[in-house]
Amino acid sequence: MTTYIAQFHAVHNRIEIAQQSCFIWRQESGEIDNHLLEEKIKRESSIHFYKMLVEGQQEITFEDITVKVWSTETFSG
């Protein structure tokens, strides 16, 4: 297993705050599938970020969030 780090940017279609952060994950060595990675970030990070922002005052769904991975590299930290 190899550990990777990604820099990403997430936006919500109704909330005017963007999430810019890093995401660390492990996978078997090989090609990084950016689409799968974007979905993983959305599921494991961004959905929770936006739910915290609205404090239960509106429903947050996966379809409302768009994630763009800016860069990836191996991580040894």
PDB file of C-alpha atoms in Angstrom:
ATOM      1  CA  MET A   1       0.000   0.000   0.000  1.00  0.00           C
ATOM      2  CA  THR A   2       1.171   3.501  -0.832  1.00  0.00           C
ATOM      3  CA  THR A   3       0.104   6.658   1.004  1.00  0.00           C
ATOM      4  CA  TYR A   4      -0.829   9.661  -1.129  1.00  0.00           C
ATOM      5  CA  ILE A   5      -1.787  13.271  -0.461  1.00  0.00           C
ATOM      6  CA  ALA A   6      -4.066  15.396  -2.635  1.00  0.00           C
ATOM      7  CA  GLN A   7      -4.709  19.123  -2.685  1.00  0.00           C
ATOM      8  CA  PHE A   8      -8.342  19.801  -3.563  1.00  0.00           C
ATOM      9  CA  HIS A   9     -11.027  22.473  -3.892  1.00  0.00           C
ATOM     10  CA  ALA A  10     -14.712  21.797  -3.155  1.00  0.00           C
ATOM     11  CA  VAL A  11     -17.722  24.019  -3.800  1.00  0.00           C
ATOM     12  CA  HIS A  12     -21.383  23.713  -2.885  1.00  0.00           C
ATOM     13  CA  ASN A  13     -23.997  24.979  -5.322  1.00  0.00           C
ATOM     14  CA  ARG A  14     -25.982  26.905  -2.644  1.00  0.00           C
ATOM     15  CA  ILE A  15     -23.311  27.852  -0.086  1.00  0.00           C
ATOM     16  CA  GLU A  16     -20.818  30.576  -0.977  1.00  0.00           C
ATOM     17  CA  ILE A  17     -17.938  29.082   1.009  1.00  0.00           C
ATOM     18  CA  ALA A  18     -15.344  26.876  -0.684  1.00  0.00           C
ATOM     19  CA  GLN A  19     -13.368  24.129   0.994  1.00  0.00           C
ATOM     20  CA  GLN A  20      -9.674  24.078   0.086  1.00  0.00           C
ATOM     21  CA  SER A  21      -7.722  21.395   1.849  1.00  0.00           C
ATOM     22  CA  CYS A  22      -5.517  18.327   1.649  1.00  0.00           C
ATOM     23  CA  PHE A  23      -6.687  14.725   1.765  1.00  0.00           C
ATOM     24  CA  ILE A  24      -4.543  11.707   2.653  1.00  0.00           C
ATOM     25  CA  TRP A  25      -5.443   8.160   1.610  1.00  0.00           C
ATOM     26  CA  ARG A  26      -3.869   4.777   0.972  1.00  0.00           C
ATOM     27  CA  GLN A  27      -4.204   2.611  -2.092  1.00  0.00           C
ATOM     28  CA  GLU A  28      -2.390  -0.084  -3.969  1.00  0.00           C
ATOM     29  CA  SER A  29       0.391   1.359  -6.080  1.00  0.00           C
ATOM     30  CA  GLY A  30      -0.628   2.368  -9.554  1.00  0.00           C
ATOM     31  CA  GLU A  31      -2.566   4.973 -11.458  1.00  0.00           C
ATOM     32  CA  ILE A  32      -4.667   7.419  -9.431  1.00  0.00           C
ATOM     33  CA  ASP A  33      -8.211   7.663 -10.768  1.00  0.00           C
ATOM     34  CA  ASN A  34      -9.122  11.331 -10.185  1.00  0.00           C
ATOM     35  CA  HIS A  35     -12.859  10.716 -10.574  1.00  0.00           C
ATOM     36  CA  LEU A  36     -12.848   8.017  -7.887  1.00  0.00           C
ATOM     37  CA  LEU A  37     -10.641  10.206  -5.697  1.00  0.00           C
ATOM     38  CA  GLU A  38     -13.003  13.176  -6.058  1.00  0.00           C
ATOM     39  CA  GLU A  39     -15.941  10.983  -5.016  1.00  0.00           C
ATOM     40  CA  LYS A  40     -13.951   9.645  -2.035  1.00  0.00           C
ATOM     41  CA  ILE A  41     -13.086  13.197  -0.906  1.00  0.00           C
ATOM     42  CA  LYS A  42     -16.716  14.255  -1.300  1.00  0.00           C
ATOM     43  CA  ARG A  43     -17.912  11.268   0.761  1.00  0.00           C
ATOM     44  CA  GLU A  44     -15.233  11.348   3.496  1.00  0.00           C
ATOM     45  CA  SER A  45     -14.521  15.080   3.856  1.00  0.00           C
ATOM     46  CA  SER A  46     -16.597  17.646   1.966  1.00  0.00           C
ATOM     47  CA  ILE A  47     -20.061  16.394   2.920  1.00  0.00           C
ATOM     48  CA  HIS A  48     -19.105  16.692   6.607  1.00  0.00           C
ATOM     49  CA  PHE A  49     -17.518  20.122   6.088  1.00  0.00           C
ATOM     50  CA  TYR A  50     -20.718  21.539   4.592  1.00  0.00           C
ATOM     51  CA  LYS A  51     -22.972  19.835   7.154  1.00  0.00           C
ATOM     52  CA  MET A  52     -20.958  21.512   9.918  1.00  0.00           C
ATOM     53  CA  LEU A  53     -21.332  24.895   8.215  1.00  0.00           C
ATOM     54  CA  VAL A  54     -25.127  24.795   8.069  1.00  0.00           C
ATOM     55  CA  GLU A  55     -25.545  23.262  11.543  1.00  0.00           C
ATOM     56  CA  GLY A  56     -28.563  21.227  10.442  1.00  0.00           C
ATOM     57  CA  GLN A  57     -30.451  24.211   9.016  1.00  0.00           C
ATOM     58  CA  GLN A  58     -30.528  22.804   5.489  1.00  0.00           C
ATOM     59  CA  GLU A  59     -30.068  19.439   3.847  1.00  0.00           C
ATOM     60  CA  ILE A  60     -26.678  18.763   2.273  1.00  0.00           C
ATOM     61  CA  THR A  61     -26.479  16.134  -0.462  1.00  0.00           C
ATOM     62  CA  PHE A  62     -23.605  14.730  -2.507  1.00  0.00           C
ATOM     63  CA  GLU A  63     -25.158  16.101  -5.692  1.00  0.00           C
ATOM     64  CA  ASP A  64     -24.757  19.675  -4.393  1.00  0.00           C
ATOM     65  CA  ILE A  65     -20.970  19.380  -4.017  1.00  0.00           C
ATOM     66  CA  THR A  66     -18.299  19.515  -6.721  1.00  0.00           C
ATOM     67  CA  VAL A  67     -14.718  18.501  -5.924  1.00  0.00           C
ATOM     68  CA  LYS A  68     -11.704  19.285  -8.105  1.00  0.00           C
ATOM     69  CA  VAL A  69      -8.357  17.660  -7.311  1.00  0.00           C
ATOM     70  CA  TRP A  70      -5.541  20.108  -8.035  1.00  0.00           C
ATOM     71  CA  SER A  71      -2.543  17.858  -7.389  1.00  0.00           C
ATOM     72  CA  THR A  72      -1.515  14.501  -5.946  1.00  0.00           C
ATOM     73  CA  GLU A  73       1.766  12.990  -4.822  1.00  0.00           C
ATOM     74  CA  THR A  74       3.104  10.235  -2.616  1.00  0.00           C
ATOM     75  CA  PHE A  75       3.194  11.108   1.068  1.00  0.00           C
ATOM     76  CA  SER A  76       5.724   9.925   3.614  1.00  0.00           C
ATOM     77  CA  GLY A  77       4.708  12.048   6.630  1.00  0.00           C
TER      78      GLY A  77
END
